[in-house]
XYZ file of C-alpha atoms in Angstrom:
261
model
C 18.119 -21.287 -0.911
C 19.418 -19.156 1.944
C 19.366 -21.288 5.104
C 17.912 -18.491 7.213
C 14.973 -18.236 4.808
C 14.479 -21.991 5.038
C 14.480 -21.697 8.828
C 11.655 -19.155 8.536
C 9.583 -21.658 6.574
C 10.142 -20.425 3.050
C 9.106 -21.006 0.395
C 6.137 -22.910 1.835
C 4.731 -20.069 3.939
C 4.178 -17.997 0.805
C 1.205 -20.253 0.081
C -0.280 -19.657 3.531
C -1.610 -16.099 4.054
C -2.587 -16.832 7.661
C 0.970 -17.920 8.435
C 2.403 -14.824 6.767
C 0.072 -12.515 8.675
C 1.083 -14.184 11.944
C 4.849 -13.727 11.571
C 6.310 -12.278 14.752
C 8.156 -8.979 14.997
C 11.381 -10.944 15.363
C 10.676 -12.879 12.158
C 9.814 -9.654 10.335
C 13.101 -8.142 11.508
C 14.956 -11.271 10.392
C 13.485 -11.020 6.887
C 14.554 -7.389 6.646
C 18.043 -8.252 7.887
C 18.424 -11.107 5.392
C 17.352 -8.845 2.529
C 19.598 -5.951 3.543
C 22.646 -8.121 4.162
C 22.212 -9.815 0.793
C 21.836 -6.416 -0.881
C 25.084 -5.225 0.704
C 26.852 -8.382 -0.456
C 25.454 -7.938 -3.960
C 27.250 -4.597 -4.211
C 30.480 -6.581 -4.189
C 29.254 -9.407 -6.425
C 26.642 -7.990 -8.789
C 26.120 -11.167 -10.823
C 25.548 -13.511 -7.878
C 22.248 -15.229 -8.692
C 21.869 -16.687 -5.196
C 22.060 -13.233 -3.639
C 19.557 -11.870 -6.148
C 17.152 -14.707 -5.353
C 17.606 -14.141 -1.620
C 16.866 -10.426 -1.907
C 13.789 -11.039 -4.038
C 12.348 -13.787 -1.859
C 13.035 -11.986 1.416
C 11.562 -8.701 0.194
C 8.457 -10.284 -1.322
C 7.834 -12.265 1.841
C 8.366 -9.197 4.000
C 6.050 -6.956 1.986
C 3.348 -9.630 1.835
C 3.592 -10.312 5.564
C 3.286 -6.636 6.497
C 0.378 -6.130 4.104
C -1.470 -9.176 5.422
C -0.738 -8.154 9.004
C -2.525 -4.855 8.363
C -5.443 -6.579 6.637
C -5.759 -9.144 9.437
C -5.533 -6.539 12.191
C -8.406 -6.803 14.646
C -8.596 -3.051 15.250
C -12.022 -1.603 14.595
C -12.303 0.288 11.320
C -14.296 3.503 11.839
C -17.411 3.875 9.720
C -17.183 6.199 6.762
C -19.483 9.191 6.489
C -21.691 9.404 3.423
C -19.968 10.303 0.164
C -21.580 13.737 0.172
C -20.120 14.400 3.632
C -16.678 13.330 2.420
C -16.948 15.880 -0.376
C -17.803 18.672 2.049
C -14.940 17.719 4.377
C -12.351 17.806 1.573
C -10.466 21.104 1.462
C -8.203 20.469 -1.513
C -8.652 20.675 -5.270
C -11.633 19.578 -7.321
C -12.727 15.983 -6.783
C -13.246 13.936 -9.943
C -15.745 11.082 -9.769
C -16.884 8.517 -12.328
C -20.242 7.202 -13.487
C -21.812 4.031 -12.158
C -21.518 2.191 -15.460
C -17.715 2.528 -15.430
C -17.379 0.664 -12.117
C -19.949 -2.076 -12.649
C -17.300 -4.804 -13.029
C -15.527 -3.992 -9.760
C -16.360 -6.359 -6.909
C -16.550 -3.791 -4.139
C -18.581 -2.825 -1.068
C -21.414 -0.394 -1.692
C -19.583 2.380 0.164
C -16.573 2.075 -2.134
C -18.764 2.391 -5.201
C -20.530 5.378 -3.642
C -17.224 7.157 -3.023
C -16.102 6.472 -6.590
C -19.323 7.750 -8.147
C -20.519 10.405 -5.682
C -17.295 11.827 -4.230
C -14.212 10.871 -6.231
C -10.559 11.780 -5.840
C -8.469 14.844 -6.706
C -6.386 14.752 -9.874
C -3.317 15.418 -7.730
C -2.664 15.440 -4.012
C 0.324 15.339 -1.730
C 2.309 13.363 -0.834
C 3.056 13.490 -4.592
C 0.177 11.311 -5.763
C -1.716 11.439 -9.044
C -5.178 9.936 -9.437
C -7.226 8.860 -12.425
C -10.795 7.571 -12.453
C -12.537 5.380 -13.398
C -10.342 2.595 -12.030
C -8.531 0.451 -14.601
C -7.957 -3.273 -14.182
C -4.224 -3.663 -13.638
C -3.956 -6.878 -15.661
C -4.912 -4.834 -18.736
C -2.006 -2.463 -18.141
C 1.048 -4.415 -16.997
C 3.337 -6.420 -19.233
C 2.961 -10.049 -18.236
C 5.543 -12.828 -18.385
C 5.940 -14.590 -21.714
C 5.891 -18.086 -20.243
C 2.362 -19.521 -20.500
C 2.275 -20.783 -16.915
C 3.680 -17.572 -15.473
C 1.418 -15.547 -17.756
C -1.712 -17.249 -16.435
C -0.552 -16.874 -12.842
C 0.321 -13.204 -13.303
C -2.948 -12.450 -15.049
C -4.887 -14.036 -12.193
C -2.881 -12.071 -9.617
C -3.197 -8.687 -11.310
C -6.841 -9.120 -12.318
C -7.992 -8.397 -8.753
C -6.332 -4.968 -8.682
C -7.948 -1.792 -10.028
C -5.587 1.130 -10.529
C -6.770 4.479 -9.170
C -3.499 6.393 -9.105
C 0.263 6.379 -8.919
C 3.249 7.956 -7.217
C 5.932 10.071 -8.842
C 8.109 6.932 -8.844
C 5.605 5.004 -10.949
C 4.274 2.811 -8.145
C 0.549 2.239 -8.544
C -2.292 2.755 -6.094
C -4.972 0.125 -6.507
C -8.180 -1.169 -5.035
C -7.675 -4.815 -4.080
C -10.803 -6.899 -4.621
C -9.351 -9.702 -2.497
C -9.352 -7.376 0.521
C -12.782 -5.710 0.172
C -11.194 -3.073 -2.056
C -8.656 -1.868 0.461
C -6.182 0.561 -1.099
C -2.772 -0.966 -1.781
C 0.446 0.409 -3.254
C 2.230 -1.900 -5.707
C 5.946 -1.270 -6.206
C 6.962 -0.860 -9.857
C 10.593 -1.720 -9.088
C 9.477 -5.178 -7.972
C 7.253 -5.842 -10.960
C 4.161 -4.661 -9.024
C 4.279 -7.812 -6.892
C 5.554 -6.123 -3.720
C 2.546 -4.630 -1.966
C 2.042 -2.072 0.775
C -1.138 -1.372 2.713
C -2.400 2.192 2.316
C -5.990 2.414 3.597
C -8.968 0.233 4.404
C -10.996 1.847 1.619
C -10.908 4.653 -0.918
C -13.022 6.768 1.425
C -10.485 6.360 4.219
C -7.790 7.295 1.702
C -9.568 10.551 0.882
C -9.825 11.372 4.577
C -6.112 10.675 5.103
C -5.241 12.867 2.123
C -7.189 15.656 3.801
C -5.307 15.051 7.062
C -2.013 15.278 5.156
C -3.166 18.499 3.474
C -3.929 19.963 6.894
C -0.534 18.794 8.156
C 1.237 20.648 5.352
C -0.626 23.831 6.244
C 0.008 23.448 9.977
C 1.868 26.534 11.186
C 3.054 24.940 14.416
C 6.519 26.002 15.497
C 7.387 22.410 16.297
C 6.998 19.913 13.460
C 6.796 17.202 16.096
C 3.515 18.664 17.347
C 2.102 18.732 13.814
C 3.142 15.114 13.254
C 1.408 14.095 16.476
C -1.790 15.794 15.338
C -1.549 14.002 12.001
C -1.018 10.663 13.742
C -4.070 11.218 15.930
C -6.116 12.140 12.860
C -5.091 8.987 10.970
C -5.740 6.873 14.058
C -9.290 8.246 14.183
C -9.782 7.745 10.445
C -8.195 4.347 9.816
C -5.989 2.840 12.554
C -4.868 0.011 10.250
C -3.027 2.672 8.227
C -0.608 3.068 11.143
C 0.507 -0.563 11.263
C 4.207 -1.181 10.661
C 5.118 -1.006 6.996
C 1.899 0.701 5.896
C 2.107 3.727 3.592
C 1.049 6.348 6.136
C 3.230 4.716 8.805
C 6.214 5.152 6.488
C 5.256 8.733 5.645
C 5.194 9.583 9.343
C 8.556 7.894 9.866
C 9.983 9.982 7.023
C 8.713 13.200 8.611
C 10.156 12.230 11.982
C 13.551 11.522 10.409
C 13.504 14.905 8.685
C 12.609 16.570 11.982
C 15.598 14.960 13.686
C 18.074 16.137 11.040
């Protein structure tokens, strides 16, 4: 194994969520550097198994650490308004909900179930997301490993995720039962194991989608001003969504890069 990964405590820290969540900014940066340097080297040696293993382990550790850092954040999560209020505050296309019987197996807070059954989600919404309700257990959808041990482990891992949507790239948006049904994005390119924090709940997701819709309609002369308004809106809605590596954090970074070009 890569010595720098060993120095960071791998692979042992992968079994310790508290340790992963507590990685410092310097350790996070080191993981990203190890991954990127190995990826550059792989361009020159495409069959190097050690480099492939290094990239995989560094990226999985990095994505898990950033996700857990968001989940473990001690920032206060604003209360959600009632589902009916969420519906009235949504200015986009028709919201599609599901019946209570279709979500009875999901281990979720009452508010999450209320949003699913009394508010819902749009069929499509920017940034290029497609939604489908009722949620579907991810373990019933993904192709699991053939090895019996890996199969059991994968099934256990994916059984806690309920798919509610996907991106144009095929990444899936899920409710994560292990995190009180926070919304997480699972990366298809990494076998759906690499995870990214999106929102603290499906209700907070709907509010952030509305903030993004407003951002796209903002007629400000300076895109920087519109981005600042969006950031303030997300901070009011769900401050955990602005932690490093989170979905909305990355979307803002993308907008800022485009503004600088």
